[in-house]
CSV table of C-alpha atoms in Angstrom, one decimal:
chain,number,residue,atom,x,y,z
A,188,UNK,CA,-44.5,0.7,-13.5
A,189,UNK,CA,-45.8,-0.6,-10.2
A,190,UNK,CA,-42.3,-3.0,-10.4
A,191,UNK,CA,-40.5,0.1,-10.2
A,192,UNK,CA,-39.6,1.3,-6.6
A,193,UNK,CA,-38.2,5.0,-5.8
A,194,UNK,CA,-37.6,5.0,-2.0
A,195,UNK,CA,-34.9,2.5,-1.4
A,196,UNK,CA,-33.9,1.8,2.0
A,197,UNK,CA,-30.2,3.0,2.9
A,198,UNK,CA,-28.0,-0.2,2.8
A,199,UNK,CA,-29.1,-1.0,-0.9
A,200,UNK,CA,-28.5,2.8,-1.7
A,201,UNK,CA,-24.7,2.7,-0.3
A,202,UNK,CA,-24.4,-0.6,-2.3
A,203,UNK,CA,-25.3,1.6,-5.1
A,204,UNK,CA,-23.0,3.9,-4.0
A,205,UNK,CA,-20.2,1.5,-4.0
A,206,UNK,CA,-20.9,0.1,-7.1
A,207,UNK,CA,-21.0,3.6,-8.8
A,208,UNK,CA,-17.5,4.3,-7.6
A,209,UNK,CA,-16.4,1.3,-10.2
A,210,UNK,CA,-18.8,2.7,-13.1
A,211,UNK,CA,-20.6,-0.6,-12.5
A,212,UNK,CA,-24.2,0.7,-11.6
A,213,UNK,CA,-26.5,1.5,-14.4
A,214,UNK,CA,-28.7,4.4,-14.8
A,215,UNK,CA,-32.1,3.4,-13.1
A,216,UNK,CA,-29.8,2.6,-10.2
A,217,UNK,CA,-27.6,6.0,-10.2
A,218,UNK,CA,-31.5,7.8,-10.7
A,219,UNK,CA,-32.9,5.8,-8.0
A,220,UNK,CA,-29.6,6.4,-5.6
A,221,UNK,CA,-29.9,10.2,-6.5
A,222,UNK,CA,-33.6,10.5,-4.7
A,223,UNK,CA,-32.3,8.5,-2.1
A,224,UNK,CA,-30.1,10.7,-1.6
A,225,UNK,CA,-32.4,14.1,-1.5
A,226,UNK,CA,-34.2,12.7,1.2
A,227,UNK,CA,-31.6,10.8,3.6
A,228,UNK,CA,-28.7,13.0,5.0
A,229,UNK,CA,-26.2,10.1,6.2
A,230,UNK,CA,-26.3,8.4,3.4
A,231,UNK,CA,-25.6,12.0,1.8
A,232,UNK,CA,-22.8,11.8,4.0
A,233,UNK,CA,-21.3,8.3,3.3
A,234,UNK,CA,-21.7,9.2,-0.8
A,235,UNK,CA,-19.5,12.4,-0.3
A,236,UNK,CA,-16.7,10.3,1.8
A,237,UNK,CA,-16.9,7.8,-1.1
A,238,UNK,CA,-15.9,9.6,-3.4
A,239,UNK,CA,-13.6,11.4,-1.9
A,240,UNK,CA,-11.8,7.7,-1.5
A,241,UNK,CA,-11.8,6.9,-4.9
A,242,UNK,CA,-10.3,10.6,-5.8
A,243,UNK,CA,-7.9,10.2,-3.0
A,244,UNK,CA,-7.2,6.7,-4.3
A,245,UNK,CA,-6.6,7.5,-7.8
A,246,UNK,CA,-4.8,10.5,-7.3
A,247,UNK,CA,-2.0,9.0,-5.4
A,248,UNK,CA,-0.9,6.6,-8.2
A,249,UNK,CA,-1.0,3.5,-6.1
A,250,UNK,CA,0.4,0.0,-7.7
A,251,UNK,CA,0.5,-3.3,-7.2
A,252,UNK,CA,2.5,-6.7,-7.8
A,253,UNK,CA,0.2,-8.8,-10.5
A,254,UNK,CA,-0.1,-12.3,-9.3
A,255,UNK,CA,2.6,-13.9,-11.5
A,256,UNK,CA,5.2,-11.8,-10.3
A,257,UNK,CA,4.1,-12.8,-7.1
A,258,UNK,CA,4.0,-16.5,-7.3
A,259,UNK,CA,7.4,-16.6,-8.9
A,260,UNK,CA,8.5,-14.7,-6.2
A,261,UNK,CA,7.4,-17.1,-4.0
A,262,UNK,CA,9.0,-19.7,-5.6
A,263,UNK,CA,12.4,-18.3,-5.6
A,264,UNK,CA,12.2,-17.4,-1.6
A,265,UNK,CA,10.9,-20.5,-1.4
A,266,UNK,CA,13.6,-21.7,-2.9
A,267,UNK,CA,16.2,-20.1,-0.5
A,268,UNK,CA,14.6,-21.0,2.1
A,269,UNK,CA,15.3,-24.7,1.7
A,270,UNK,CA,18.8,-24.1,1.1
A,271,UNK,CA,18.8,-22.0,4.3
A,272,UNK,CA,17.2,-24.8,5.9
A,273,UNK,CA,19.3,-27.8,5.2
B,172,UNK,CA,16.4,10.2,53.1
B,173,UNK,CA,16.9,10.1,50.1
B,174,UNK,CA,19.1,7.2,49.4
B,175,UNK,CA,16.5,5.1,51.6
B,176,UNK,CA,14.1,6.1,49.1
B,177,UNK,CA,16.2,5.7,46.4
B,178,UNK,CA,17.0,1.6,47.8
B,179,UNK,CA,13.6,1.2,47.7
B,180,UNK,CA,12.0,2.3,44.7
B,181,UNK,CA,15.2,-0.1,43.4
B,182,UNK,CA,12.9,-3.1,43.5
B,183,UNK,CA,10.1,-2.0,41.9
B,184,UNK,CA,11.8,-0.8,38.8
B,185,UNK,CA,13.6,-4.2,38.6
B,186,UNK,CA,10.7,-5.5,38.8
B,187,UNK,CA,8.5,-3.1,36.0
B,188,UNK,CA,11.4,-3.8,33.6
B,189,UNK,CA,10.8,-7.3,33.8
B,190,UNK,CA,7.2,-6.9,33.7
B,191,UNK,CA,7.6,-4.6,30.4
B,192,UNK,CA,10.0,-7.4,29.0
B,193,UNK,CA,7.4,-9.5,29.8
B,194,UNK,CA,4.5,-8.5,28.6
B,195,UNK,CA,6.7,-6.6,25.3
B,196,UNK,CA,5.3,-8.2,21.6
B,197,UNK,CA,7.6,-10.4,20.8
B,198,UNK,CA,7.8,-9.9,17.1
B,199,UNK,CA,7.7,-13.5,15.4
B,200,UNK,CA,8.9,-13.8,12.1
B,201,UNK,CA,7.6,-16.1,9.4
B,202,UNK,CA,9.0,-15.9,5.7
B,203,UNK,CA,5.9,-18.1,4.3
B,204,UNK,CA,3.2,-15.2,5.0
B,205,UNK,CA,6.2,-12.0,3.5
B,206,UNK,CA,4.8,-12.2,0.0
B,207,UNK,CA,1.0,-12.1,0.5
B,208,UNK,CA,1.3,-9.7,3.0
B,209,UNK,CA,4.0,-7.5,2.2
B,210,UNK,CA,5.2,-7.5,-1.2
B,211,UNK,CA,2.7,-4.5,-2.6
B,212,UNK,CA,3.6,-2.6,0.3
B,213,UNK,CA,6.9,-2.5,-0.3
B,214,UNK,CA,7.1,-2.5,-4.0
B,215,UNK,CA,4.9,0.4,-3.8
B,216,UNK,CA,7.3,2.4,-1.4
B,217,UNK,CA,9.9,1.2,-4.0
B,218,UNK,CA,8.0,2.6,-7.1
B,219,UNK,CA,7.6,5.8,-5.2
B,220,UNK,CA,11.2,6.5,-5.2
B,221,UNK,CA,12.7,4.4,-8.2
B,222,UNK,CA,10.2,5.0,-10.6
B,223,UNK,CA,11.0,1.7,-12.5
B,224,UNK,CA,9.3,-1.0,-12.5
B,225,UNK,CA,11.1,-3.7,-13.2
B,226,UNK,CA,14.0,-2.2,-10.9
B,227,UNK,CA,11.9,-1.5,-8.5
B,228,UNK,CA,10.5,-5.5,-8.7
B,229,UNK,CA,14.1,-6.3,-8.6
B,230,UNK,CA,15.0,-4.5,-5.3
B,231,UNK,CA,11.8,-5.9,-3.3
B,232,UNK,CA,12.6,-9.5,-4.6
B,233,UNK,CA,16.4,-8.4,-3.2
B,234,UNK,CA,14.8,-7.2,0.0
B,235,UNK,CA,13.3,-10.8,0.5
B,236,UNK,CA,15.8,-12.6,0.0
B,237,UNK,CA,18.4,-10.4,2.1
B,238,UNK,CA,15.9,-10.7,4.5
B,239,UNK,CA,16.1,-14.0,4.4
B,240,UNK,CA,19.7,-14.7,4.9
B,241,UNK,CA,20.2,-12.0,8.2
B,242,UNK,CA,16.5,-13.6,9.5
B,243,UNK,CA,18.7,-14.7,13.0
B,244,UNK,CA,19.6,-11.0,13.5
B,245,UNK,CA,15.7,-10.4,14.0
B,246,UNK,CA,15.9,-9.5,17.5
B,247,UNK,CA,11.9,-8.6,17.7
B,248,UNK,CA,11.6,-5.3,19.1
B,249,UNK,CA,10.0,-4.1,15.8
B,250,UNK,CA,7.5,-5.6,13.5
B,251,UNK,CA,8.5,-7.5,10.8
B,252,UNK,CA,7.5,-5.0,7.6
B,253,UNK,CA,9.3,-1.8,10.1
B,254,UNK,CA,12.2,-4.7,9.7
B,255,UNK,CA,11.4,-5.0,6.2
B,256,UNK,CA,11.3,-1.5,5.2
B,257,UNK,CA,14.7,-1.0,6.8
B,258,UNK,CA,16.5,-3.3,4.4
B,259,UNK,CA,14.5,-2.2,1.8
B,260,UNK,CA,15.9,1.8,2.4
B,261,UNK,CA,19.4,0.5,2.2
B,262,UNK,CA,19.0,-1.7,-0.8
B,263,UNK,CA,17.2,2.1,-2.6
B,264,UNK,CA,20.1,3.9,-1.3
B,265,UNK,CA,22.6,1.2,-2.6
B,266,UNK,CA,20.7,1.1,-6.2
B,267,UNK,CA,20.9,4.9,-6.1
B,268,UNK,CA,24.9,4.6,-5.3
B,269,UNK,CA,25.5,1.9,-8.2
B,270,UNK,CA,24.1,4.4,-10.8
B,271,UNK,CA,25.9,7.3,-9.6
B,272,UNK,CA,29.2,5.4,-9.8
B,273,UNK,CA,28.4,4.0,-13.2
B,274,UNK,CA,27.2,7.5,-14.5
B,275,UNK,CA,30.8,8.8,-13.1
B,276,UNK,CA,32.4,6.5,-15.8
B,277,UNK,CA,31.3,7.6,-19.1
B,278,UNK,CA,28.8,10.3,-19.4
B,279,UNK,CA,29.6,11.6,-23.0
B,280,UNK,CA,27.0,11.8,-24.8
B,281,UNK,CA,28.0,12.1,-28.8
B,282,UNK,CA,24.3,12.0,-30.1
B,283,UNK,CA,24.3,15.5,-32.0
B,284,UNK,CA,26.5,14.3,-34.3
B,285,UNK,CA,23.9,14.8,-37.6
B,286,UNK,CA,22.9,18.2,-38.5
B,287,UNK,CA,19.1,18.3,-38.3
B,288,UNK,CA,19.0,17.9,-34.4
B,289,UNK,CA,21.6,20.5,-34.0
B,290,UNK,CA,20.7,22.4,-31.1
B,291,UNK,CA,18.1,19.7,-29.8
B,292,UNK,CA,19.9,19.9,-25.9
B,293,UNK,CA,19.3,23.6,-25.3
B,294,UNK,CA,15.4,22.4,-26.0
B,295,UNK,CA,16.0,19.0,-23.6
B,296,UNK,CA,17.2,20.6,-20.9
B,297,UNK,CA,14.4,23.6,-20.5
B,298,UNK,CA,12.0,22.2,-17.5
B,299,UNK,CA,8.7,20.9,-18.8
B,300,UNK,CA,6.2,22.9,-17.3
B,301,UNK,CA,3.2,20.1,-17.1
B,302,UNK,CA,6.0,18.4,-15.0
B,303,UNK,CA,5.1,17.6,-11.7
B,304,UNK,CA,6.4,19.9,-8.7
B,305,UNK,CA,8.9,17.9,-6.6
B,306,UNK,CA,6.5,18.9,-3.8
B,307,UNK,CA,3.6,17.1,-5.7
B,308,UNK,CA,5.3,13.9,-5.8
B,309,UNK,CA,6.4,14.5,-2.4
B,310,UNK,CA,3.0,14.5,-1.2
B,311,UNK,CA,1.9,11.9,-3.2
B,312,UNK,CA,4.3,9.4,-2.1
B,313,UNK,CA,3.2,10.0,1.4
B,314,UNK,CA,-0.2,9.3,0.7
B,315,UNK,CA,0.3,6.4,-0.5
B,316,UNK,CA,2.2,5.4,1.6
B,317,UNK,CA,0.1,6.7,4.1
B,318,UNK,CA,-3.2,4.0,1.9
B,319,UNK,CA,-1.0,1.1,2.3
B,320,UNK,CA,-0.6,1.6,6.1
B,321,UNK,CA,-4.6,1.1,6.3
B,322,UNK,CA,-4.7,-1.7,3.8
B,323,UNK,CA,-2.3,-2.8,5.8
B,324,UNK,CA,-4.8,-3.2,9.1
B,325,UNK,CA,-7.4,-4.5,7.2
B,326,UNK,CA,-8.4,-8.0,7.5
B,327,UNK,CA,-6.0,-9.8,4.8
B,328,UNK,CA,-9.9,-10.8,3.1
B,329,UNK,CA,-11.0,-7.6,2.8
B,330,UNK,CA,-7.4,-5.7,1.8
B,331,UNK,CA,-7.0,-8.1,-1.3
B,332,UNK,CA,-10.6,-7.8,-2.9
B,333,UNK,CA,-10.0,-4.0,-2.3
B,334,UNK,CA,-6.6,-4.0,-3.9
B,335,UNK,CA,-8.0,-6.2,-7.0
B,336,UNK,CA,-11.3,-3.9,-7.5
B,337,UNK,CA,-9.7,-0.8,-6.5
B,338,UNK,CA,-6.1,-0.8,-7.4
B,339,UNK,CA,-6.2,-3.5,-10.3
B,340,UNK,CA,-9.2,-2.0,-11.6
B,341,UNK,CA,-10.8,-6.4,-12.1
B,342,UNK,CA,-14.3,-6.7,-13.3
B,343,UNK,CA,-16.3,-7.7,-10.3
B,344,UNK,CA,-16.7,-11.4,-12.0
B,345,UNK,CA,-13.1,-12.2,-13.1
B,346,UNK,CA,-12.6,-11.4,-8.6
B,347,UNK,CA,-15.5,-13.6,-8.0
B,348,UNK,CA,-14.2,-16.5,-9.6
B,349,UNK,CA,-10.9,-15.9,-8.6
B,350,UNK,CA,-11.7,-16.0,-4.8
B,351,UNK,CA,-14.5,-18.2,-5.3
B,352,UNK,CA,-16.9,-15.7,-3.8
B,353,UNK,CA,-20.5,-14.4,-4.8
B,354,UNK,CA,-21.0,-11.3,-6.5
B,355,UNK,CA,-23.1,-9.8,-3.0
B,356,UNK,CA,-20.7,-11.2,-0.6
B,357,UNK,CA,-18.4,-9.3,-2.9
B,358,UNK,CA,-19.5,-6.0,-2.3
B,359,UNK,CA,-20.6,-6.4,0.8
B,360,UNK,CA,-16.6,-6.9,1.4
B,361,UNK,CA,-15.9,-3.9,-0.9
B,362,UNK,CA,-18.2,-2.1,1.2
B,363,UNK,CA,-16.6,-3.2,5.2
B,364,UNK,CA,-13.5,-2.1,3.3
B,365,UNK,CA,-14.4,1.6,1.9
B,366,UNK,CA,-15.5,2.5,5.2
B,367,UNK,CA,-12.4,1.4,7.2
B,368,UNK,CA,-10.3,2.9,4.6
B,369,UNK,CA,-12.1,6.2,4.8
B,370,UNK,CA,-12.3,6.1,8.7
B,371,UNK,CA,-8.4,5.3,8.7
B,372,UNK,CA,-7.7,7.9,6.1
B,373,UNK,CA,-9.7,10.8,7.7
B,374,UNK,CA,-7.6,11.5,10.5
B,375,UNK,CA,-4.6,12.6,8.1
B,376,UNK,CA,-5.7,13.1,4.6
B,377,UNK,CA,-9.1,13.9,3.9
């Protein structure tokens, strides 16, 4: 028990934070970021603006090119380009 | 008097307007970077308003390449994706124009031919309610919109980690060993990135 810390100072708690945004931190951590949290207000503060991110994030649909599409893209303005060039 | 004035003060605005020429950005263009750094912006402007994807891959791939070919008639007075997005309008508004003209052409639709879906169009054409309001998409267009401009000022590091955790949804090992990056220096990118994003996004949207 004595390996077990509960006060955790504020940049490992908003790297917690961060990682619970992605449903990567596991329970001990989300415990341990919770009493952080009672006691430290900015950090309070930086946890609330998180998640508003994410919610914002999510809720406006946002999508991007995957790489392939992208790299045959490049190819064929590559490809143009040398035309344009010669 | 006042045409004394008026012959001097002619100088110094000569010489401002040189000055402001001057010292004016000169927009540079370079084709190389237009993928990496512009390619989600745009197809997500695109997506917004075609709703298709591989239409809407179609059109930005378009937008390069007619980009390409008028890259002389770049005069520099605006940035390069403000150039970008321009050509990119016109090529929506022409895709938007091809359909109407095909739809013109044939719309008869002879598909309640067989009695069990008799009466299935009165049913089609009643507006779903779970829909979204035109005024919901509206908005939602803008914000994105609106989260592409600040990934957009983000250092190009920082904007593509976010896009592949964020957007992508990537495990956090799969962008490590993409990027060749250690899992810390990971988030401690993730991390730069949330807070510019939410700095940049809490003047207009939180």
């Amino acid at each position: 028990m004595s390996k077990l810390k509960f006060m955790i100072p504020c940049d490992e708690a908003n790297h917690v934070c961060d990682k619970s945004q992605y449903k990567d931190a596991s329970l001990w951590e989300k415990v341990i970021l919770n009493i952080h949290l009672i006691y430290c207000r900015a950090c309070r503060k930086y946890s609330k603006n998180n998640g508003i991110l994410s919610k914002t994030i999510k809720k406006a649909e946002v999508t991007c090119l995957d790489k392939e599409c992208k790299e045959n893209m490049k190819k064929d303005l590559n490809k143009v380009l040398k035309e344009i060039s010669n | 008097m006042y045409l004394r004035k008026y012959l001097m003060k002619q100088p110094t605005i000569i010489k401002i307007n040189y000055f402001y020429h001057k010292t004016m950005p000169n927009h540079i263009i370079n084709p190389n970077k237009w993928i990496d750094l512009y390619a989600d912006y745009l197809f997500n402007y695109t997506i917004s308003r075609v709703s298709d994807r591989e239409k809407a891959q179609d059109l930005v791939q378009d937008t390069f390449l007619a980009g390409l070919k008028s890259m002389k008639n770049f005069k520099g007075e605006a940035s390069e994706r403000t150039w970008l997005i321009s050509i990119l309008k016109r090529k929506i508004i022409d895709h938007y124009r091809k359909i109407n003209s095909n739809k013109g052409k044939a719309e008869v639709r002879i598909n309640y031919n067989d009695s069990e879906s008799e009466g299935d169009w009165l049913e089609e054409r009643v507006a779903d309610p779970f829909d979204k309001t035109a005024e919901d998409t509206m908005q939602n267009n803008e914000l994105s919109d609106a989260i592409y401009n600040c990934l957009g000022k983000l250092p190009q590091k920082q904007a593509d980690v976010f896009k592949m955790k964020t957007i992508q949804g990537f495990e956090t090992e799969v962008i490590c060993n993409e990027l060749n990056i250690t899992a810390s220096n990971l988030w401690v990118i993730i991390h730069r990135a949330r807070t510019a994003m939410a700095d940049c996004l809490k003047e207009n949207w939180f």
